């Protein structure tokens, strides 16, 4: 990094040369209502047996010509490590309620091949199963979130799966794990009791699911010091009646409830991931920030029925959902990812940071090659990091940081009936550092921002060290392809200056900036 003096001078020059067409003041202050930590699990991921998320994306098998570490793609593994993933949800999604774990353990040659009925009927050879998943979590240094089968499984099957993974006893299930190559049990922290029980997980009414939930959780045991965090299948977006029923019936038996919300302008015409108009951009961003309304609606119900906040709100599936890339299997949900998706990621994370007294985990859908992915791969061994990946990498600094209050009066962008923040800002502190992220969603206007954080940090002086990075683009549709993998990438950013204890910078249109002070 440049010396702070030369950086300041360069910054001054750049700041002055920027013809910003809007201006605003941001005030960062101590959190009202007490300290709130942004749980690192807000940055959770989700990997389903769907399309090429697992097979080809993460797992190629030991005999693949694609470089791999014990079957895991080496390039993908390294890229994922850089994200410091806190928790990974698996094996679905809808696939979870079709999954029978015994199919995925034991010698590879004995594992049955099944048809993946939810996702294009693709052949699933079960070569990636429990061991491969839990070993991946160990390689990534993340917690495992295993989603159990309630829709087509049994209480016995799920209870034994938990025993298989976590028991250190001499029971025949634990012994089977040992014969399959793993002596010591794994730690499994998060257990989902079904997925989307209102839909692909069994099409159940909430009251019926709640009774099943009670039955399942009666027989799921905590083995040998493994502490389970039990997650009920939560509502579909705005369905607060589902939340109400769950809290009344199982509020004393669940640690968290996983609500799902996808940003889709129209389910019957989802639109292209890369070819969209300014109007469609506005529509999608408005849909994306509606997640805040969804959160508020559920929190209202939760605060009424669970005022002591015993049950956490999780958003264990969220993200953008478009038409698949032309020529790809419609059941594989393979979509490109532009700077628009980066905006959705950053805006959503900024929202989650505000509700961390209730939201304790989110899992973007999905990690590789499916929906709003971090990484795209092809069959020849190429890999692309998406703009969404770069947001997650830039935002790592917020994991387990203390959220600060932000006063931001910059006006909403209003396009027809759609509105969304023109400038979204979040701030937190950790290890003596102040972290700020600024998102200018505007397509044309740069915004001159003056940040006053005087009440939470010692006065900014010319010697304050500032590390700033920017993710930006020429066109909001810009994205990375296998032939041009570096079109959208973060750069160091020097266009800021410190004056009168405040920080001044111009946030260019279509950009996301993170600052570490
Ligand atoms: O993420 C894709 C699918 O969306 C999941 O399998 C399902 O839970 C949701 O409907």
Short mmCIF file of C-alpha atoms and ligand atoms in Angstrom, two decimals:
data_model
loop_
_atom_site.label_atom_id
_atom_site.label_comp_id
_atom_site.label_asym_id
_atom_site.label_seq_id
_atom_site.Cartn_x
_atom_site.Cartn_y
_atom_site.Cartn_z
CA UNK A 1 0.00 0.00 0.00
CA UNK A 2 1.20 3.52 -0.68
CA UNK A 3 2.42 5.67 2.17
CA UNK A 4 -0.45 7.52 3.77
CA UNK A 5 0.92 10.95 2.83
CA UNK A 6 1.25 10.21 -0.85
CA UNK A 7 -2.08 8.43 -0.75
CA UNK A 8 -3.64 11.51 0.78
CA UNK A 9 -2.17 13.74 -1.90
CA UNK A 10 -3.24 11.44 -4.69
CA UNK A 11 -6.60 11.15 -3.08
CA UNK A 12 -6.96 14.91 -2.90
CA UNK A 13 -6.14 15.27 -6.55
CA UNK A 14 -8.52 12.54 -7.58
CA UNK A 15 -11.28 13.74 -5.32
CA UNK A 16 -11.11 17.22 -6.77
CA UNK A 17 -11.07 15.99 -10.32
CA UNK A 18 -14.23 13.94 -9.88
CA UNK A 19 -17.30 15.71 -11.21
CA UNK A 20 -19.66 14.23 -8.66
CA UNK A 21 -23.26 15.08 -9.29
CA UNK A 22 -24.66 14.27 -5.88
CA UNK A 23 -23.49 14.84 -2.37
CA UNK A 24 -24.33 13.44 1.03
CA UNK A 25 -23.23 13.21 4.66
CA UNK A 26 -23.02 9.90 6.50
CA UNK A 27 -22.81 9.77 10.29
CA UNK A 28 -21.54 6.64 11.98
CA UNK A 29 -22.24 6.30 15.69
CA UNK A 30 -22.37 3.96 18.66
CA UNK A 31 -25.10 1.34 18.38
CA UNK A 32 -28.32 2.42 20.04
CA UNK A 33 -29.92 -0.37 22.03
CA UNK A 34 -26.67 -2.08 22.94
CA UNK A 35 -23.90 -3.91 21.21
CA UNK A 36 -24.80 -6.17 18.27
CA UNK A 37 -22.31 -8.53 16.68
CA UNK A 38 -22.76 -9.45 13.03
CA UNK A 39 -22.58 -13.25 13.32
CA UNK A 40 -20.14 -14.63 10.80
CA UNK A 41 -22.86 -17.13 9.83
CA UNK A 42 -24.60 -14.27 8.01
CA UNK A 43 -21.97 -15.10 5.36
CA UNK A 44 -23.09 -18.73 5.03
CA UNK A 45 -23.20 -20.72 1.82
CA UNK A 46 -25.43 -23.42 0.37
CA UNK A 47 -24.50 -26.33 -1.91
CA UNK A 48 -27.16 -28.65 -3.30
CA UNK A 49 -27.03 -31.74 -5.48
CA UNK A 50 -28.35 -29.68 -8.35
CA UNK A 51 -26.86 -29.26 -11.81
CA UNK A 52 -23.11 -28.87 -11.51
CA UNK A 53 -22.97 -27.38 -8.03
CA UNK A 54 -21.52 -30.53 -6.47
CA UNK A 55 -20.52 -32.68 -9.46
CA UNK A 56 -18.11 -30.79 -11.69
CA UNK A 57 -18.25 -27.66 -9.54
CA UNK A 58 -16.84 -28.90 -6.25
CA UNK A 59 -16.30 -32.61 -6.75
CA UNK A 60 -14.61 -34.14 -9.80
CA UNK A 61 -13.39 -37.35 -8.19
CA UNK A 62 -9.83 -38.45 -7.60
CA UNK A 63 -9.33 -39.81 -11.13
CA UNK A 64 -10.33 -36.62 -12.91
CA UNK A 65 -7.86 -34.91 -15.27
CA UNK A 66 -8.97 -31.66 -13.60
CA UNK A 67 -6.47 -30.91 -10.82
CA UNK A 68 -7.99 -31.98 -7.54
CA UNK A 69 -7.27 -32.64 -3.92
CA UNK A 70 -8.78 -36.01 -3.01
CA UNK A 71 -11.53 -35.43 -5.55
CA UNK A 72 -12.28 -31.76 -4.71
CA UNK A 73 -11.40 -29.31 -7.50
CA UNK A 74 -8.21 -27.60 -6.36
CA UNK A 75 -9.00 -24.22 -7.94
CA UNK A 76 -12.50 -24.09 -6.46
CA UNK A 77 -11.24 -25.20 -3.06
CA UNK A 78 -8.61 -22.47 -2.95
CA UNK A 79 -11.09 -19.81 -4.08
CA UNK A 80 -13.59 -20.92 -1.45
CA UNK A 81 -10.96 -20.86 1.30
CA UNK A 82 -10.36 -17.19 0.56
CA UNK A 83 -13.99 -16.44 1.45
CA UNK A 84 -13.61 -17.74 5.02
CA UNK A 85 -16.92 -19.53 4.75
CA UNK A 86 -18.42 -19.89 8.22
CA UNK A 87 -21.12 -22.50 7.49
CA UNK A 88 -22.18 -24.64 4.54
CA UNK A 89 -25.70 -26.00 4.05
CA UNK A 90 -26.11 -29.36 2.24
CA UNK A 91 -27.45 -31.56 0.53
CA UNK A 92 -30.44 -29.36 -0.39
CA UNK A 93 -32.80 -27.64 -0.96
CA UNK A 94 -35.46 -29.81 -2.49
CA UNK A 95 -32.91 -32.58 -2.93
CA UNK A 96 -32.65 -32.95 0.86
CA UNK A 97 -36.16 -34.41 1.10
CA UNK A 98 -35.32 -36.95 -1.60
CA UNK A 99 -31.95 -37.88 -0.16
CA UNK A 100 -31.27 -41.14 1.62
CA UNK A 101 -27.93 -40.83 3.30
CA UNK A 102 -27.15 -44.55 3.23
CA UNK A 103 -26.90 -44.24 -0.58
CA UNK A 104 -23.89 -41.97 -0.11
CA UNK A 105 -21.66 -43.91 2.29
CA UNK A 106 -19.44 -46.94 1.84
CA UNK A 107 -17.33 -48.04 -1.12
CA UNK A 108 -18.02 -45.90 -4.18
CA UNK A 109 -18.66 -48.93 -6.39
CA UNK A 110 -21.50 -50.07 -4.12
CA UNK A 111 -23.30 -46.75 -4.04
CA UNK A 112 -26.54 -46.78 -6.01
CA UNK A 113 -27.19 -44.48 -8.94
CA UNK A 114 -30.46 -42.61 -8.68
CA UNK A 115 -32.34 -40.11 -10.79
CA UNK A 116 -32.36 -36.59 -9.36
CA UNK A 117 -36.10 -36.10 -9.69
CA UNK A 118 -36.13 -32.48 -8.56
CA UNK A 119 -33.43 -31.24 -10.87
CA UNK A 120 -33.66 -32.43 -14.46
CA UNK A 121 -33.67 -36.17 -13.75
CA UNK A 122 -29.87 -36.13 -13.89
CA UNK A 123 -28.10 -39.31 -12.85
CA UNK A 124 -26.80 -39.02 -9.29
CA UNK A 125 -24.13 -41.62 -8.58
CA UNK A 126 -23.87 -40.72 -4.91
CA UNK A 127 -20.09 -40.43 -5.14
CA UNK A 128 -20.35 -37.27 -3.03
CA UNK A 129 -21.95 -38.24 0.26
CA UNK A 130 -21.65 -37.68 3.98
CA UNK A 131 -17.89 -38.26 4.24
CA UNK A 132 -17.14 -36.10 1.21
CA UNK A 133 -19.31 -33.29 2.56
CA UNK A 134 -18.05 -33.30 6.14
CA UNK A 135 -14.44 -33.60 5.01
CA UNK A 136 -15.04 -30.60 2.74
CA UNK A 137 -16.28 -28.62 5.73
CA UNK A 138 -13.09 -29.53 7.56
CA UNK A 139 -10.98 -28.43 4.59
CA UNK A 140 -12.85 -25.12 4.44
CA UNK A 141 -12.78 -24.72 8.21
CA UNK A 142 -16.53 -24.17 8.33
CA UNK A 143 -19.45 -25.53 10.32
CA UNK A 144 -21.64 -28.15 8.70
CA UNK A 145 -25.35 -27.49 8.22
CA UNK A 146 -26.93 -30.81 7.28
CA UNK A 147 -30.50 -30.67 6.08
CA UNK A 148 -32.43 -33.84 6.92
CA UNK A 149 -35.05 -35.66 4.92
CA UNK A 150 -38.54 -35.27 6.36
CA UNK A 151 -40.57 -35.35 3.13
CA UNK A 152 -39.70 -38.88 1.97
CA UNK A 153 -37.57 -40.13 4.85
CA UNK A 154 -38.25 -41.46 8.31
CA UNK A 155 -37.51 -40.49 11.87
CA UNK A 156 -35.29 -43.55 12.20
CA UNK A 157 -33.30 -42.64 9.07
CA UNK A 158 -32.55 -39.10 10.25
CA UNK A 159 -31.83 -40.17 13.84
CA UNK A 160 -29.35 -42.76 12.60
CA UNK A 161 -27.70 -40.28 10.25
CA UNK A 162 -26.99 -37.98 13.18
CA UNK A 163 -25.65 -40.94 15.13
CA UNK A 164 -23.49 -42.01 12.18
CA UNK A 165 -21.93 -38.58 11.89
CA UNK A 166 -21.47 -37.67 15.53
CA UNK A 167 -21.40 -40.70 17.82
CA UNK A 168 -18.19 -42.00 19.32
CA UNK A 169 -19.86 -45.10 20.74
CA UNK A 170 -19.48 -48.72 19.66
CA UNK A 171 -22.99 -48.80 18.22
CA UNK A 172 -23.27 -50.57 14.88
CA UNK A 173 -23.98 -47.26 13.11
CA UNK A 174 -20.83 -45.64 14.52
CA UNK A 175 -18.88 -48.79 13.72
CA UNK A 176 -20.12 -48.62 10.13
CA UNK A 177 -18.66 -45.10 9.91
CA UNK A 178 -15.35 -46.45 11.13
CA UNK A 179 -15.41 -49.23 8.55
CA UNK A 180 -16.09 -46.54 5.96
CA UNK A 181 -12.86 -44.81 6.85
CA UNK A 182 -13.63 -42.28 9.57
CA UNK A 183 -12.69 -43.20 13.09
CA UNK A 184 -13.50 -40.08 15.10
CA UNK A 185 -16.95 -38.59 14.73
CA UNK A 186 -17.32 -35.23 13.05
CA UNK A 187 -18.87 -32.23 14.73
CA UNK A 188 -22.17 -31.29 13.12
CA UNK A 189 -23.58 -28.11 14.55
CA UNK A 190 -26.60 -27.30 12.41
CA UNK A 191 -29.37 -29.75 11.60
CA UNK A 192 -32.30 -28.83 9.39
CA UNK A 193 -35.52 -30.77 9.96
CA UNK A 194 -36.62 -30.82 6.34
CA UNK A 195 -36.58 -28.10 3.71
CA UNK A 196 -39.50 -26.07 2.35
CA UNK A 197 -42.01 -28.35 4.08
CA UNK A 198 -44.70 -26.11 2.53
CA UNK A 199 -43.50 -27.06 -0.98
CA UNK A 200 -41.02 -29.59 -2.35
CA UNK A 201 -40.39 -30.86 1.18
CA UNK A 202 -43.80 -32.51 1.45
CA UNK A 203 -46.45 -29.89 0.62
CA UNK A 204 -47.56 -29.81 4.23
CA UNK A 205 -49.66 -27.34 6.17
CA UNK A 206 -47.70 -25.68 8.96
CA UNK A 207 -49.56 -27.41 11.79
CA UNK A 208 -48.92 -30.84 10.32
CA UNK A 209 -45.24 -30.08 9.74
CA UNK A 210 -44.97 -28.84 13.33
CA UNK A 211 -46.25 -32.16 14.65
CA UNK A 212 -43.76 -34.01 12.49
CA UNK A 213 -41.03 -31.69 13.68
CA UNK A 214 -41.84 -32.58 17.29
CA UNK A 215 -41.73 -36.27 16.46
CA UNK A 216 -38.43 -36.06 14.60
CA UNK A 217 -36.65 -34.00 17.18
CA UNK A 218 -37.73 -36.32 19.99
CA UNK A 219 -35.45 -39.02 18.61
CA UNK A 220 -32.53 -36.96 17.44
CA UNK A 221 -29.84 -37.18 20.07
CA UNK A 222 -26.78 -35.20 20.90
CA UNK A 223 -23.95 -37.71 20.89
CA UNK A 224 -20.67 -37.40 22.75
CA UNK A 225 -20.62 -33.69 23.31
CA UNK A 226 -21.89 -32.73 19.84
CA UNK A 227 -24.29 -29.85 20.38
CA UNK A 228 -27.01 -29.55 17.80
CA UNK A 229 -28.68 -26.36 16.70
CA UNK A 230 -32.06 -27.44 15.34
CA UNK A 231 -33.54 -25.60 12.38
CA UNK A 232 -37.19 -25.76 11.44
CA UNK A 233 -38.22 -25.37 7.83
CA UNK A 234 -39.43 -21.77 7.83
CA UNK A 235 -41.75 -19.72 5.71
CA UNK A 236 -41.81 -18.95 2.03
CA UNK A 237 -41.06 -15.22 1.77
CA UNK A 238 -44.01 -13.24 3.25
CA UNK A 239 -45.93 -16.20 4.72
CA UNK A 240 -46.07 -15.01 8.33
CA UNK A 241 -48.93 -17.43 9.11
CA UNK A 242 -46.34 -20.21 8.73
CA UNK A 243 -44.05 -18.48 11.22
CA UNK A 244 -46.93 -17.97 13.63
CA UNK A 245 -47.89 -21.63 13.53
CA UNK A 246 -44.29 -22.79 13.97
CA UNK A 247 -43.67 -20.55 16.94
CA UNK A 248 -46.89 -21.65 18.64
CA UNK A 249 -46.28 -25.34 18.06
CA UNK A 250 -42.52 -25.80 18.23
CA UNK A 251 -41.18 -22.52 19.56
CA UNK A 252 -39.74 -24.36 22.55
CA UNK A 253 -38.05 -26.97 20.39
CA UNK A 254 -36.33 -25.03 17.62
CA UNK A 255 -33.18 -22.94 17.71
CA UNK A 256 -33.82 -21.32 14.36
CA UNK A 257 -36.33 -21.06 11.52
CA UNK A 258 -35.12 -20.91 7.93
CA UNK A 259 -37.13 -18.48 5.80
CA UNK A 260 -36.54 -18.49 2.00
CA UNK A 261 -36.70 -15.45 -0.24
CA UNK A 262 -35.55 -15.13 -3.84
CA UNK A 263 -35.25 -11.90 -5.83
CA UNK A 264 -37.28 -12.66 -8.93
CA UNK A 265 -39.14 -9.98 -10.85
CA UNK A 266 -41.71 -12.42 -12.18
CA UNK A 267 -41.72 -16.20 -11.66
CA UNK A 268 -43.22 -16.89 -15.06
CA UNK A 269 -40.74 -14.68 -16.95
CA UNK A 270 -37.62 -14.44 -14.86
CA UNK A 271 -35.57 -12.59 -17.46
CA UNK A 272 -31.98 -12.90 -18.54
CA UNK A 273 -29.06 -12.76 -16.11
CA UNK A 274 -26.98 -10.62 -18.45
CA UNK A 275 -29.28 -8.95 -20.95
CA UNK A 276 -31.49 -6.51 -19.07
CA UNK A 277 -32.66 -2.94 -19.37
CA UNK A 278 -32.30 -0.11 -16.87
CA UNK A 279 -35.97 -0.62 -16.04
CA UNK A 280 -35.39 -4.31 -15.34
CA UNK A 281 -32.36 -3.41 -13.23
CA UNK A 282 -34.55 -1.17 -11.07
CA UNK A 283 -37.22 -3.85 -10.82
CA UNK A 284 -34.77 -6.48 -9.65
CA UNK A 285 -33.08 -4.26 -7.09
CA UNK A 286 -36.50 -3.29 -5.71
CA UNK A 287 -37.39 -6.99 -5.42
CA UNK A 288 -34.07 -7.70 -3.75
CA UNK A 289 -34.45 -5.04 -1.06
CA UNK A 290 -38.00 -6.24 -0.37
CA UNK A 291 -36.15 -8.83 1.71
CA UNK A 292 -36.10 -6.16 4.40
CA UNK A 293 -39.93 -6.07 4.48
CA UNK A 294 -39.99 -9.86 4.63
CA UNK A 295 -37.58 -9.80 7.56
CA UNK A 296 -39.54 -7.10 9.36
CA UNK A 297 -42.84 -8.96 8.93
CA UNK A 298 -41.43 -12.16 10.40
CA UNK A 299 -39.70 -10.31 13.19
CA UNK A 300 -43.00 -8.67 14.16
CA UNK A 301 -44.57 -12.09 14.63
CA UNK A 302 -41.49 -13.41 16.38
CA UNK A 303 -41.28 -10.48 18.76
CA UNK A 304 -44.92 -11.02 19.71
CA UNK A 305 -44.70 -14.79 20.24
CA UNK A 306 -41.05 -15.10 21.26
CA UNK A 307 -40.16 -11.83 23.00
CA UNK A 308 -37.16 -13.43 24.69
CA UNK A 309 -35.67 -14.20 21.28
CA UNK A 310 -35.14 -17.88 21.91
CA UNK A 311 -35.70 -18.70 18.25
CA UNK A 312 -33.44 -17.18 15.63
CA UNK A 313 -34.49 -16.06 12.20
CA UNK A 314 -32.34 -17.58 9.46
CA UNK A 315 -32.59 -16.79 5.78
CA UNK A 316 -31.19 -20.10 4.66
CA UNK A 317 -31.90 -19.56 0.96
CA UNK A 318 -31.82 -16.22 -0.81
CA UNK A 319 -30.45 -14.62 -3.96
CA UNK A 320 -31.31 -13.85 -7.57
CA UNK A 321 -33.07 -16.30 -9.85
CA UNK A 322 -33.14 -15.77 -13.64
CA UNK A 323 -33.76 -17.89 -16.72
CA UNK A 324 -30.92 -20.36 -17.17
CA UNK A 325 -28.09 -19.58 -19.58
CA UNK A 326 -29.19 -20.36 -23.16
CA UNK A 327 -28.44 -23.94 -24.17
CA UNK A 328 -28.14 -25.25 -20.61
CA UNK A 329 -30.45 -27.74 -18.89
CA UNK A 330 -33.42 -25.79 -17.43
CA UNK A 331 -33.33 -28.08 -14.40
CA UNK A 332 -29.76 -27.12 -13.58
CA UNK A 333 -30.36 -23.44 -12.75
CA UNK A 334 -27.04 -22.35 -14.22
CA UNK A 335 -27.04 -18.57 -14.58
CA UNK A 336 -24.44 -15.86 -15.21
CA UNK A 337 -23.72 -13.21 -12.62
CA UNK A 338 -23.22 -9.53 -13.40
CA UNK A 339 -22.44 -6.41 -11.46
CA UNK A 340 -26.23 -6.25 -10.85
CA UNK A 341 -25.86 -9.42 -8.76
CA UNK A 342 -23.00 -7.84 -6.85
CA UNK A 343 -25.37 -4.96 -6.03
CA UNK A 344 -28.01 -7.42 -4.80
CA UNK A 345 -25.44 -9.21 -2.64
CA UNK A 346 -24.11 -6.01 -1.07
CA UNK A 347 -27.56 -4.47 -0.53
CA UNK A 348 -28.81 -7.68 1.08
CA UNK A 349 -25.80 -8.05 3.36
CA UNK A 350 -26.22 -4.42 4.40
CA UNK A 351 -29.83 -5.22 5.32
CA UNK A 352 -28.84 -8.35 7.28
CA UNK A 353 -26.34 -6.30 9.30
CA UNK A 354 -29.26 -4.25 10.64
CA UNK A 355 -31.23 -7.18 12.07
CA UNK A 356 -28.58 -9.25 13.78
CA UNK A 357 -30.41 -9.24 17.08
CA UNK A 358 -32.74 -11.75 15.38
CA UNK A 359 -31.01 -12.94 12.18
CA UNK A 360 -28.20 -15.34 13.02
CA UNK A 361 -27.47 -17.02 9.70
CA UNK A 362 -28.09 -16.61 6.00
CA UNK A 363 -27.12 -18.92 3.14
CA UNK A 364 -26.94 -17.48 -0.33
CA UNK A 365 -28.14 -19.84 -3.07
CA UNK A 366 -25.85 -21.34 -4.19
CA UNK A 367 -22.10 -21.72 -3.85
CA UNK A 368 -21.05 -22.99 -7.29
CA UNK A 369 -22.77 -23.05 -10.72
CA UNK A 370 -26.32 -22.64 -9.42
CA UNK A 371 -28.38 -19.43 -9.18
CA UNK A 372 -26.44 -16.52 -7.64
CA UNK A 373 -23.18 -18.42 -7.50
CA UNK A 374 -19.79 -17.41 -6.15
CA UNK A 375 -18.01 -19.50 -8.75
CA UNK A 376 -18.74 -20.79 -12.25
CA UNK A 377 -16.86 -23.72 -13.74
CA UNK A 378 -16.84 -25.52 -17.07
CA UNK A 379 -16.11 -29.11 -17.92
CA UNK A 380 -12.68 -28.34 -19.36
CA UNK A 381 -11.35 -27.20 -16.00
CA UNK A 382 -11.84 -23.44 -16.28
CA UNK A 383 -13.18 -21.38 -13.40
CA UNK A 384 -14.57 -17.88 -13.05
CA UNK A 385 -15.09 -15.87 -9.88
CA UNK A 386 -18.31 -13.91 -10.12
CA UNK A 387 -18.97 -10.32 -9.02
CA UNK A 388 -20.95 -11.84 -6.14
CA UNK A 389 -17.84 -13.76 -5.08
CA UNK A 390 -15.93 -10.49 -4.96
CA UNK A 391 -18.54 -8.90 -2.71
CA UNK A 392 -18.28 -11.84 -0.30
CA UNK A 393 -14.51 -11.60 -0.36
CA UNK A 394 -14.53 -7.82 0.23
CA UNK A 395 -17.16 -8.12 2.98
CA UNK A 396 -15.26 -10.83 4.95
CA UNK A 397 -14.13 -8.01 7.21
CA UNK A 398 -17.64 -7.76 8.65
CA UNK A 399 -17.72 -11.31 9.99
CA UNK A 400 -18.14 -11.16 13.77
CA UNK A 401 -17.68 -7.38 13.81
CA UNK A 402 -19.80 -5.10 15.98
CA UNK A 403 -22.46 -3.32 13.94
CA UNK A 404 -22.57 0.46 14.27
CA UNK A 405 -25.43 2.84 13.63
CA UNK A 406 -25.41 4.65 10.30
CA UNK A 407 -27.33 7.79 9.53
CA UNK A 408 -27.75 7.98 5.78
CA UNK A 409 -30.27 10.40 4.31
CA UNK A 410 -29.39 9.82 0.68
CA UNK A 411 -32.68 9.54 -1.23
CA UNK A 412 -34.18 6.34 -2.56
CA UNK A 413 -33.97 5.69 -6.27
CA UNK A 414 -37.53 5.63 -7.56
CA UNK A 415 -38.29 4.20 -10.98
CA UNK A 416 -42.02 3.81 -11.64
CA UNK A 417 -43.36 1.76 -8.73
CA UNK A 418 -39.95 0.45 -7.82
CA UNK A 419 -37.69 1.93 -5.20
CA UNK A 420 -34.38 0.97 -3.65
CA UNK A 421 -31.54 2.77 -1.86
CA UNK A 422 -29.49 5.08 -4.07
CA UNK A 423 -26.63 4.78 -1.61
CA UNK A 424 -26.51 1.96 0.90
CA UNK A 425 -24.01 2.12 3.76
CA UNK A 426 -23.07 -0.26 6.54
CA UNK A 427 -20.44 0.11 9.26
CA UNK A 428 -18.93 -2.05 11.97
CA UNK A 429 -15.83 -2.30 14.12
CA UNK A 430 -13.53 -5.12 15.10
CA UNK A 431 -10.02 -5.45 16.47
CA UNK A 432 -9.57 -1.71 16.65
CA UNK A 433 -10.61 -1.16 13.05
CA UNK A 434 -13.59 0.67 11.66
CA UNK A 435 -15.07 -0.97 8.57
CA UNK A 436 -17.45 0.74 6.16
CA UNK A 437 -19.09 -0.44 2.95
CA UNK A 438 -20.73 1.96 0.52
CA UNK A 439 -22.90 0.87 -2.39
CA UNK A 440 -23.79 3.36 -5.12
CA UNK A 441 -26.58 1.66 -7.06
CA UNK A 442 -26.92 4.59 -9.46
CA UNK A 443 -26.08 3.96 -13.09
CA UNK A 444 -24.87 7.47 -13.87
CA UNK A 445 -24.26 9.62 -10.80
CA UNK A 446 -21.13 9.54 -8.70
CA UNK A 447 -21.85 10.51 -5.10
CA UNK A 448 -19.56 12.74 -3.06
CA UNK A 449 -19.74 11.33 0.46
CA UNK A 450 -18.52 12.90 3.68
CA UNK A 451 -18.26 10.41 6.52
CA UNK A 452 -18.30 11.54 10.12
CA UNK A 453 -17.39 8.71 12.50
CA UNK A 454 -16.10 11.04 15.16
CA UNK A 455 -18.10 9.53 17.98
CA UNK A 456 -16.81 6.00 17.47
CA UNK A 457 -13.21 6.38 16.37
CA UNK A 458 -10.47 8.63 17.51
CA UNK A 459 -10.39 11.58 15.21
CA UNK A 460 -9.22 10.64 11.75
CA UNK A 461 -5.83 12.11 11.17
CA UNK A 462 -3.61 12.21 8.09
CA UNK A 463 -1.71 9.30 9.60
CA UNK A 464 -4.77 7.07 9.98
CA UNK A 465 -4.17 3.99 7.88
CA UNK A 466 -6.94 3.37 5.41
CA UNK A 467 -7.30 0.37 3.17
CA UNK A 468 -9.94 0.92 0.54
CA UNK A 469 -11.13 -1.34 -2.28
CA UNK A 470 -13.63 -0.84 -5.04
CA UNK A 471 -15.67 -3.17 -7.21
CA UNK A 472 -16.97 -1.29 -10.20
CA UNK A 473 -17.72 -1.61 -13.90
CA UNK A 474 -18.34 0.36 -17.06
CA UNK A 475 -21.69 -1.23 -17.65
CA UNK A 476 -23.92 -2.74 -14.97
CA UNK A 477 -24.25 -5.84 -17.18
CA UNK A 478 -20.51 -6.50 -17.02
CA UNK A 479 -19.60 -9.99 -15.90
CA UNK A 480 -16.78 -12.49 -15.97
CA UNK A 481 -16.68 -15.24 -18.57
CA UNK A 482 -14.40 -18.19 -19.13
CA UNK A 483 -12.74 -16.23 -21.94
CA UNK A 484 -12.61 -12.97 -20.04
CA UNK A 485 -12.43 -13.91 -16.39
CA UNK A 486 -11.19 -10.60 -14.98
CA UNK A 487 -13.63 -8.06 -16.36
CA UNK A 488 -15.12 -7.35 -12.92
CA UNK A 489 -12.61 -7.49 -10.09
CA UNK A 490 -11.88 -5.44 -6.99
CA UNK A 491 -9.14 -2.82 -7.19
CA UNK A 492 -7.38 -0.81 -4.54
CA UNK A 493 -9.00 2.58 -4.17
CA UNK A 494 -7.14 5.75 -3.30
CA UNK A 495 -9.68 8.47 -4.06
CA UNK A 496 -10.39 9.59 -0.54
CA UNK A 497 -9.12 12.33 1.70
CA UNK A 498 -9.26 13.13 5.40
CA UNK A 499 -10.36 16.61 6.28
CA UNK A 500 -11.43 18.07 9.64
CA UNK A 501 -11.60 14.61 11.13
CA UNK A 502 -13.92 13.42 8.41
CA UNK A 503 -13.38 11.16 5.45
CA UNK A 504 -14.35 12.41 2.02
CA UNK A 505 -14.64 10.30 -1.06
CA UNK A 506 -16.48 10.10 -4.31
CA UNK A 507 -18.34 6.83 -4.74
CA UNK A 508 -18.56 6.24 -8.48
CA UNK A 509 -21.81 5.15 -10.08
CA UNK A 510 -22.21 1.34 -10.22
CA UNK A 511 -19.72 0.65 -7.49
CA UNK A 512 -19.18 -0.97 -4.12
CA UNK A 513 -16.43 0.32 -1.86
CA UNK A 514 -15.10 -1.17 1.36
CA UNK A 515 -12.95 0.83 3.75
CA UNK A 516 -10.89 -0.41 6.67
CA UNK A 517 -9.71 2.36 8.93
O1 LIG B 1 -32.07 -23.21 -4.49
C1 LIG B 1 -32.87 -23.89 -5.40
C2 LIG B 1 -34.15 -24.42 -4.78
O2 LIG B 1 -34.94 -23.35 -4.37
C3 LIG B 1 -33.98 -25.23 -3.53
O3 LIG B 1 -33.72 -26.56 -3.79
C4 LIG B 1 -35.32 -25.10 -2.89
O4 LIG B 1 -35.26 -25.23 -1.48
C5 LIG B 1 -35.81 -23.73 -3.33
O5 LIG B 1 -37.10 -23.77 -3.78
#
